[in-house]
XYZ file of C-alpha atoms in Angstrom:
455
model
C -82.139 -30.657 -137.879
C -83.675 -27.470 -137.616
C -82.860 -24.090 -135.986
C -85.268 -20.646 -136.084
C -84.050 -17.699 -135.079
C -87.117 -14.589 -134.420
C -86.938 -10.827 -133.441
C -90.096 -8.623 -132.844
C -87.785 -5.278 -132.919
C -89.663 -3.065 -135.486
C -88.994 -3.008 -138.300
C -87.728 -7.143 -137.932
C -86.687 -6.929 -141.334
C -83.690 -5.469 -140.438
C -82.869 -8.806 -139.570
C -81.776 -9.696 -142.564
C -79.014 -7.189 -142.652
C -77.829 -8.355 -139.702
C -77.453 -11.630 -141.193
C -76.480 -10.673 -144.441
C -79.341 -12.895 -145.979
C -82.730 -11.480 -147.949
C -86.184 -12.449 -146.211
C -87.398 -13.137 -149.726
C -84.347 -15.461 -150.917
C -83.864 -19.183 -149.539
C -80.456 -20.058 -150.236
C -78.480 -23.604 -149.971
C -75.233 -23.653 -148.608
C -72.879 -26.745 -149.402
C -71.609 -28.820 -146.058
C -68.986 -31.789 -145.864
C -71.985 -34.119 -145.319
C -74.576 -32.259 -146.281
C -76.379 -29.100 -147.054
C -77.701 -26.110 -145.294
C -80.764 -24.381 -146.067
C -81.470 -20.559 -145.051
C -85.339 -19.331 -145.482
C -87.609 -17.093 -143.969
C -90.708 -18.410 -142.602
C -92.178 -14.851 -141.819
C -90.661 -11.819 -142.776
C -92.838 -8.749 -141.834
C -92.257 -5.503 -139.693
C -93.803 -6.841 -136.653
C -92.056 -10.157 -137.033
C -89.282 -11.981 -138.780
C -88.064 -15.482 -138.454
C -84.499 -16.977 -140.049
C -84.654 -20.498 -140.131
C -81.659 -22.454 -140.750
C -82.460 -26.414 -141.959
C -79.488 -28.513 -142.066
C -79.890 -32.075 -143.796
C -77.046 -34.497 -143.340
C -76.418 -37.728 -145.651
C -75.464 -40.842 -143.858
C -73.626 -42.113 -146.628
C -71.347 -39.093 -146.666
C -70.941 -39.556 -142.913
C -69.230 -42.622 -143.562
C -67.601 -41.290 -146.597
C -65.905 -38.900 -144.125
C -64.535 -40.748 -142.049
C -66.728 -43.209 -140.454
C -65.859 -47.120 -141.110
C -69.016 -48.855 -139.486
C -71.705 -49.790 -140.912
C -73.453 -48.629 -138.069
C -72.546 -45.204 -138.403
C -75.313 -45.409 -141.194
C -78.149 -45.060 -138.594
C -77.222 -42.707 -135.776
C -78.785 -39.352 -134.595
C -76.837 -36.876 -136.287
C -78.855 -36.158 -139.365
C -81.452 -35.022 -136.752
C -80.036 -33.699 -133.532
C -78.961 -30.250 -133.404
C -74.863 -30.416 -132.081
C -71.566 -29.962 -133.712
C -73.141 -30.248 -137.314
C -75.356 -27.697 -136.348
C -72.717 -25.349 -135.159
C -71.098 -25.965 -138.453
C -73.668 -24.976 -140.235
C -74.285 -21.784 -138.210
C -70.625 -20.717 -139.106
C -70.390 -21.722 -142.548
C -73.989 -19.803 -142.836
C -73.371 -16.950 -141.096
C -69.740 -16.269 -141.104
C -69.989 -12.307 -141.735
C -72.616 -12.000 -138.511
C -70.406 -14.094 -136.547
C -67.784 -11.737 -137.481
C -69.688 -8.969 -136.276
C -69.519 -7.014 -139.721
C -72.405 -5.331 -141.192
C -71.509 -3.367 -143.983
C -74.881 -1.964 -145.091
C -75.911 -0.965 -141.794
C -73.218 -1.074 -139.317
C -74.859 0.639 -136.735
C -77.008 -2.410 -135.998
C -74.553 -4.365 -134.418
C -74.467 -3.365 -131.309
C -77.920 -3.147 -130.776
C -79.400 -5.686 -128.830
C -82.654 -6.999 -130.119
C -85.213 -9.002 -128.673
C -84.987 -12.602 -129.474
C -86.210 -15.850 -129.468
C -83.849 -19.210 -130.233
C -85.805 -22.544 -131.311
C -84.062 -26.075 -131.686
C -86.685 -28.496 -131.609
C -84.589 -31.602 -131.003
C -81.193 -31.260 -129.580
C -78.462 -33.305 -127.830
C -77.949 -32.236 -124.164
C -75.697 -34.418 -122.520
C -76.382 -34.000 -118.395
C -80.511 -32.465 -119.259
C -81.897 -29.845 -118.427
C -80.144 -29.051 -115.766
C -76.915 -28.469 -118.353
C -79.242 -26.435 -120.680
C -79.704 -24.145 -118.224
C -76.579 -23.525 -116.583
C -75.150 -22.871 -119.631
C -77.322 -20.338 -121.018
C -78.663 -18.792 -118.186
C -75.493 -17.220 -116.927
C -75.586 -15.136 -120.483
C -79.086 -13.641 -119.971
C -81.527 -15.954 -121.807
C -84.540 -17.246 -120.530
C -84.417 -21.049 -120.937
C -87.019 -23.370 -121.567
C -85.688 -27.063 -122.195
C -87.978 -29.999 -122.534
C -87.217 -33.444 -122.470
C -88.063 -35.143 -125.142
C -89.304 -38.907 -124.235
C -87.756 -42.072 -125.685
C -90.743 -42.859 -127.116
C -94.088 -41.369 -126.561
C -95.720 -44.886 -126.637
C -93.979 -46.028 -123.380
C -93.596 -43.201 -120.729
C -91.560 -45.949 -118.262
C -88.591 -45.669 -120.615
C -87.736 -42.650 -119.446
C -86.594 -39.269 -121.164
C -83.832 -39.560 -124.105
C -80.720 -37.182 -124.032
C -82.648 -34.538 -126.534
C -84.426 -31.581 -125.781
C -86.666 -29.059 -127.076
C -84.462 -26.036 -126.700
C -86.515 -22.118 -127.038
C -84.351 -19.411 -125.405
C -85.636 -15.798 -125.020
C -83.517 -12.640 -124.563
C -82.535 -9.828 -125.730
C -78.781 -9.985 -127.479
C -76.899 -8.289 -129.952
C -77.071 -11.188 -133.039
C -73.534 -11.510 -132.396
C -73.451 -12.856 -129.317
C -76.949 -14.875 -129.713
C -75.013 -16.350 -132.939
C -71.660 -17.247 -130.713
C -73.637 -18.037 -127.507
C -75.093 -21.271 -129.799
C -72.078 -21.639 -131.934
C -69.644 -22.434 -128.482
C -72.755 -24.185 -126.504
C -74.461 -26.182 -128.925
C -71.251 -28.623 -129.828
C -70.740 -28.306 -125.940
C -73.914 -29.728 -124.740
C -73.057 -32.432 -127.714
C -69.845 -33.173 -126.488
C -69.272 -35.419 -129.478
C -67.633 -33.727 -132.399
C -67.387 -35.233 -136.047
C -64.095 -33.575 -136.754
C -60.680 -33.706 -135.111
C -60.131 -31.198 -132.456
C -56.623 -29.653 -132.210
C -55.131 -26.058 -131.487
C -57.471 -24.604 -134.358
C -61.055 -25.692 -132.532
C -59.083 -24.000 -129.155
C -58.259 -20.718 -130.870
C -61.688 -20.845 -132.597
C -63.265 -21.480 -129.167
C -61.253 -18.329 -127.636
C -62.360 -16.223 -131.002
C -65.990 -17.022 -130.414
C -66.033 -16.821 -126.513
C -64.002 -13.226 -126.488
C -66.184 -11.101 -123.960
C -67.708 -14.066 -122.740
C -66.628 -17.326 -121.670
C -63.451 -16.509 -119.683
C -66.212 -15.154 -117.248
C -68.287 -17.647 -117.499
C -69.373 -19.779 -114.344
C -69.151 -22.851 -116.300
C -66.444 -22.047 -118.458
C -64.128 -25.113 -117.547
C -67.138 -27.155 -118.274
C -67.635 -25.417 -121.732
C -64.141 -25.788 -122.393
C -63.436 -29.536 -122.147
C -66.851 -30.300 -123.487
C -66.129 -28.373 -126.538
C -62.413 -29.717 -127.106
C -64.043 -33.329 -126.266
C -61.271 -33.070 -123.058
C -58.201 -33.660 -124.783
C -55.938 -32.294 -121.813
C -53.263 -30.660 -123.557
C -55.561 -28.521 -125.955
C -57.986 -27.753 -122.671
C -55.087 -26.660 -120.566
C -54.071 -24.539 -122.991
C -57.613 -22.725 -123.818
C -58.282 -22.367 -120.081
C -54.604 -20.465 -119.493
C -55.276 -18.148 -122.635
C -58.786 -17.422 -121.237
C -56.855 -16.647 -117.738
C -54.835 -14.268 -120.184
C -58.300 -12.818 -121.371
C -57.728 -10.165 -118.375
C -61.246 -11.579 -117.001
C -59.965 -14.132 -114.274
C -63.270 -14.090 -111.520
C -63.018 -11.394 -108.817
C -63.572 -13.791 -106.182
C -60.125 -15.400 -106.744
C -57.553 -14.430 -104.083
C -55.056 -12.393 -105.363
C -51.079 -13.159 -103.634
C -50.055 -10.153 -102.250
C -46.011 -11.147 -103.002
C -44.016 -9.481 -105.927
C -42.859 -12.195 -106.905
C -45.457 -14.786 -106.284
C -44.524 -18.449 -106.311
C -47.781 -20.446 -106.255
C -49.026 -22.513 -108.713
C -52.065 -19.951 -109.445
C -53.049 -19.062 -113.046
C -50.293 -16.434 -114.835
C -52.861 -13.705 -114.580
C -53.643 -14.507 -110.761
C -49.995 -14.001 -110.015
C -49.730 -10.836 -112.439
C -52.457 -9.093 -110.172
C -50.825 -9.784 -107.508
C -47.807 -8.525 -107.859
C -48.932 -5.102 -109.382
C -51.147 -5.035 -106.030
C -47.875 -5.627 -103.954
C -45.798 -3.077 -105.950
C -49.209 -0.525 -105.212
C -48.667 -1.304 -101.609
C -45.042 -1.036 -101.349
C -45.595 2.116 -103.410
C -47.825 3.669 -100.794
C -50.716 4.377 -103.959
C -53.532 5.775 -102.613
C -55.290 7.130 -105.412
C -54.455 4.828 -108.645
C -55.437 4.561 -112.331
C -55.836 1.269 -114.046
C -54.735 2.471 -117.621
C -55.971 -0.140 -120.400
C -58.755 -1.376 -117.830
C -60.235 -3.332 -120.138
C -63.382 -5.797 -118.444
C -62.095 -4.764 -115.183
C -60.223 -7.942 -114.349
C -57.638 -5.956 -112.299
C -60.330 -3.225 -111.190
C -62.175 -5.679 -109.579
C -58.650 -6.770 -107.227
C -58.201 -3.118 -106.519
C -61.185 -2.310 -104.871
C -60.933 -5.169 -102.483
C -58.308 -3.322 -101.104
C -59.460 -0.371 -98.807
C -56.461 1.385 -98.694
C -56.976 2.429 -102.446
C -59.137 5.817 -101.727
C -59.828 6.567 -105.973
C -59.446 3.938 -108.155
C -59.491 5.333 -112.182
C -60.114 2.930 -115.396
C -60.108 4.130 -118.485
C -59.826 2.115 -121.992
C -60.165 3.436 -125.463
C -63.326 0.496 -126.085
C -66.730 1.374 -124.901
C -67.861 -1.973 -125.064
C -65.137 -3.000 -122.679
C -65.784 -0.209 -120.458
C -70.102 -1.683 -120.537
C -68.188 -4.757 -119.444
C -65.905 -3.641 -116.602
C -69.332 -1.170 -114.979
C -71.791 -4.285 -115.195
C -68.628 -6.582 -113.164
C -68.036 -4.222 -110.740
C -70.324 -4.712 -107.696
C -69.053 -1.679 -105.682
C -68.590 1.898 -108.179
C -68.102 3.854 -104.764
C -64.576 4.504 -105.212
C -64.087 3.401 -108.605
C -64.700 5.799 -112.133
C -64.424 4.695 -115.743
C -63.313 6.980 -118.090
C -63.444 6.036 -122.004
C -60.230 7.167 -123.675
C -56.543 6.662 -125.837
C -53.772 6.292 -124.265
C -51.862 7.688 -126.736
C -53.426 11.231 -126.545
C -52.370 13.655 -123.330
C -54.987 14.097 -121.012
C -54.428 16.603 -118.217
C -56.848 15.095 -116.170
C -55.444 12.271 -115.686
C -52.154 14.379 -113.358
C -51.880 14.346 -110.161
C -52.710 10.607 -109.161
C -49.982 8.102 -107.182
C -49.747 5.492 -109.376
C -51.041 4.353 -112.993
C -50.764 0.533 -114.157
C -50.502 -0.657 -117.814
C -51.111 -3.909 -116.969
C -50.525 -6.362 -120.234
C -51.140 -3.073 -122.216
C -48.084 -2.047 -124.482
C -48.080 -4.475 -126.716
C -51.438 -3.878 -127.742
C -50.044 -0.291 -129.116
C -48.383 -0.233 -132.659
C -44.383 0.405 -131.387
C -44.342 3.656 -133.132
C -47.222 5.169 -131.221
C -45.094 4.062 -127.980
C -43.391 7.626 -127.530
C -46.654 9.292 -127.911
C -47.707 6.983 -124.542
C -44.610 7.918 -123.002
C -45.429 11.524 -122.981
C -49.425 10.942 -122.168
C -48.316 8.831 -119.245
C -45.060 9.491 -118.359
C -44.713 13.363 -119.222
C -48.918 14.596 -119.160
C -50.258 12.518 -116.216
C -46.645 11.880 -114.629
C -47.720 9.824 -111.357
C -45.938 9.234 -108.564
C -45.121 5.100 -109.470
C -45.743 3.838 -112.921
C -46.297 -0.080 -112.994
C -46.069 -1.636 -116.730
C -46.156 -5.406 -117.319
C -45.490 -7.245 -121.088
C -44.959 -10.729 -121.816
C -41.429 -11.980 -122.435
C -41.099 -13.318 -125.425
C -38.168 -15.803 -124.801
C -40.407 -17.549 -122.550
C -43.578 -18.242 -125.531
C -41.522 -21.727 -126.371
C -42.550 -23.280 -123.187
C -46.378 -22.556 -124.192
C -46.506 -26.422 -125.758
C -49.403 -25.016 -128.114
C -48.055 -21.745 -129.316
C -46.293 -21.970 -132.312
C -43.003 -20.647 -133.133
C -42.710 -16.765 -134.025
C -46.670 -16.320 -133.231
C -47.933 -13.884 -129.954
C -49.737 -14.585 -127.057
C -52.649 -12.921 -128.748
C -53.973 -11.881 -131.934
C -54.241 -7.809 -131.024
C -50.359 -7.954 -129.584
C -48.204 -5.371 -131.557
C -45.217 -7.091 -130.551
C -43.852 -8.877 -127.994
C -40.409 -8.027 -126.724
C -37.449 -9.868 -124.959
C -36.238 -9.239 -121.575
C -33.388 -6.912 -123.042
C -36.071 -4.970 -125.653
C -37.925 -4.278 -122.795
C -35.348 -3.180 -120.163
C -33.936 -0.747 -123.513
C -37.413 0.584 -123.299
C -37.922 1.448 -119.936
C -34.347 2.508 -119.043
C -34.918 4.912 -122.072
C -38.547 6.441 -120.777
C -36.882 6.710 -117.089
C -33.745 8.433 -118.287
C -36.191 10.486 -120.159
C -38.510 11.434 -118.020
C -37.446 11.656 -115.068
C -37.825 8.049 -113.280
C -36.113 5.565 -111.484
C -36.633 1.809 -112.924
C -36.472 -1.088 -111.044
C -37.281 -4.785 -112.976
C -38.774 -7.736 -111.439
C -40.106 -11.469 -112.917
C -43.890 -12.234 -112.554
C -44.221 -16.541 -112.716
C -41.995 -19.019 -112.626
C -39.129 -18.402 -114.100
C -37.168 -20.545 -116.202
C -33.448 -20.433 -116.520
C -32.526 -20.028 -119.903
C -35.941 -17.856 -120.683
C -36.474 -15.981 -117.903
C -40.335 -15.268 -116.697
C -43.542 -15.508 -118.167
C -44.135 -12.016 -117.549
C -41.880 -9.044 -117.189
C -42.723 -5.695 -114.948
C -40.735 -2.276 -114.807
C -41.444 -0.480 -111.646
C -40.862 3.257 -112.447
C -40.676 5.553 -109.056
C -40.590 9.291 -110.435
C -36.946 10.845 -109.073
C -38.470 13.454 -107.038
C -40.475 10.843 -104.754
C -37.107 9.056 -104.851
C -35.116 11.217 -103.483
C -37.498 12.787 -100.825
């Protein structure tokens, strides 16, 4: 099976840094039924093509697993799927990383590119082809490929000739095919358990939890073992990039069966409305996620995110279909910024844990002490309740960038101490269904500043 990957950004050598493989050295790359081979077809300024060639051995197939005899004629030495995607990471493991040590400031660029497969499994056609690339800004051009040539009435086989066009950063190009190609397989050659779900989630960050076919994509690639699905689709929920177009519940303590993250939004939106919050920030905005619920609501006259990542920030502004009332503002939330005073309410929504705890009083003063709204909303997950997540394992967070994750009495410590220090009144409530030993999913401090208390 075969796979060529072309740029015509000058000079398209640089390609080769970006891959961390020389135009002018073909290297083989050991596989568990096979080998991979990286070459260069053309390697000049105005052009450069990777190709990756991956040639499986039906003996080893069955050698790995397979107990047929049948399994020694099949189409996976030649169809590009789950081997393929295999070979991709084993290949290209640094790119897919998004390292680049020599020349790290090519990473982010996006290049122009162009993505052949010649023959590759697409369960559903065409039609599938497209709607999962499209949505991620190639161009897609996928053409059946014919039983056999020789006798047009048998129809169209289940391959197709794959070229995409865009321009991507080679990160993304690299997961983009990497998630989608086993996907479009749907028939893996390995086991799938909690490992290919967390690998999913690593190579779909940014991406698939926004995704218009993401449920698709998800029990496709996990070959739609329920359990391990379930479980990928509520962390992606937990991504912070649930679709604007779902209703948020307007109840602070909502009781529906809606997604954890649904029911988070909406109870920070209820606590904004009790609150009165005109103008608001959204501190730790991330892709938007919660931006996107706030400016639904019309009573919200400023609406302020601001995150430390740029790339998050490119994220939330390209979401957002109405900027009118809405500003993003790229910076730490650990450093003061005067700026930032003066506004009703601020929301660290799912944000705390992602700071190391000893830069936590340096927060406190930036938020609580520097910008010192009105109503400060913070929500955390409870830790106590991470043993009723059947796929998270004991003693590991919700997420690989969490700092921590507290209990229901770490957390009320915390906020009773920032409210006695500074000044605020702190009220808890339980976002989720809450269980009786554990308590809820999430946990939210509602801090009203004792001036607008008391008045």
């Amino acid at each position: 099976m075969l796979l060529t990957l072309t740029t015509t950004r000058t000079p398209a050598t640089d390609l080769g840094f970006l891959l961390h493989k020389h135009p002018e050295k073909a290297q083989s790359f050991t596989l568990s039924a096979g080998t991979a081979h990286v070459f260069y077809p053309e390697a000049s300024d105005a052009r450069c093509t990777v190709a990756l060639l991956v040639e499986i051995d039906p003996i080893d197939l069955v050698r790995n697993g397979a107990t047929s005899l049948t399994q020694y004629v099949n189409d996976r030495p030649y169809a590009g799927g789950s081997y393929l995607a295999v070979a991709l990471r084993a290949v290209f493991a640094t790119a897919l990383s998004g390292r680049c040590a020599n020349r790290p400031e090519l990473v982010d660029e996006r290049l122009p590119l162009e993505v052949r497969v010649p023959s590759l499994t697409a369960r559903g056609g065409p039609e599938v082809v497209h709607k999962l690339f499209e949505p991620l800004g190639w161009q897609v051009e996928a053409t059946p490929i014919p039983l056999d040539p020789e006798f047009p009435q048998w129809g169209d086989s289940r391959y197709v000739d794959l070229r995409l066009t865009g321009t991507q950063r080679i990160v993304d190009a690299l997961r983009h095919l990497y998630v989608l190609l086993p996907a479009l397989d749907g028939d893996k050659h390995y086991w799938v358990g909690q490992d290919e779900a967390d690998k999913l989630l690593r190579s779909g960050e940014g991406w698939l939890a926004d995704h218009p076919e993401r449920e698709l994509i998800t029990n496709r690639y996990l070959e739609r073992r329920r359990p391990i699905v379930s479980y990928a689709l509520a962390q992606l929920a937990e991504a912070d990039d649930v679709p604007a177009e779902t209703e948020a519940l307007v109840t602070e303590v909502p009781d529906r069966p809606e997604p954890l993250a649904v029911q988070r939004q909406g109870s920070v939106l209820a606590a904004l409305r009790a609150a009165g919050a005109r103008r608001v920030l959204d501190l730790g905005c991330g892709g938007g996620a919660l931006l996107r619920v706030l400016q639904k609501e019309p009573s919200f006259t400023e609406i302020v995110g601001v995150d430390v990542s740029a790339s998050a920030l490119d994220i939330a502004e390209k979401r957002l279909k109405d900027k009118s009332r809405i500003t993003l503002r790229q910076s730490a939330l650990t450093y003061a910024d005067p700026s930032l005073a003066g506004y009703d309410a601020a929301v660290l929504m799912e944000v705390i844990e992602h700071v190391d705890e000893e830069r936590l009083p340096a927060l406190e003063h930036a938020v609580f002490g520097i910008a010192a709204p009105r109503t400060v909303l913070v929500t955390t997950p409870n830790a106590e309740y991470n043993r009723h997540f059947e796929f998270l394992e004991e003693g590991r967070f919700r997420h690989d960038d969490h700092r921590f994750e507290w209990t229901r009495e770490q957390f009320r410590s915390w906020a009773d101490g920032v409210a006695s220090r500074c000044g605020y009144e702190v009220r808890h409530l339980p976002v989720g269904p809450e269980s009786q030993d554990s308590g809820p999913p999430t946990q939210m401090a509602v801090f009203t500043s004792r001036k607008e208390a008391m008045a």
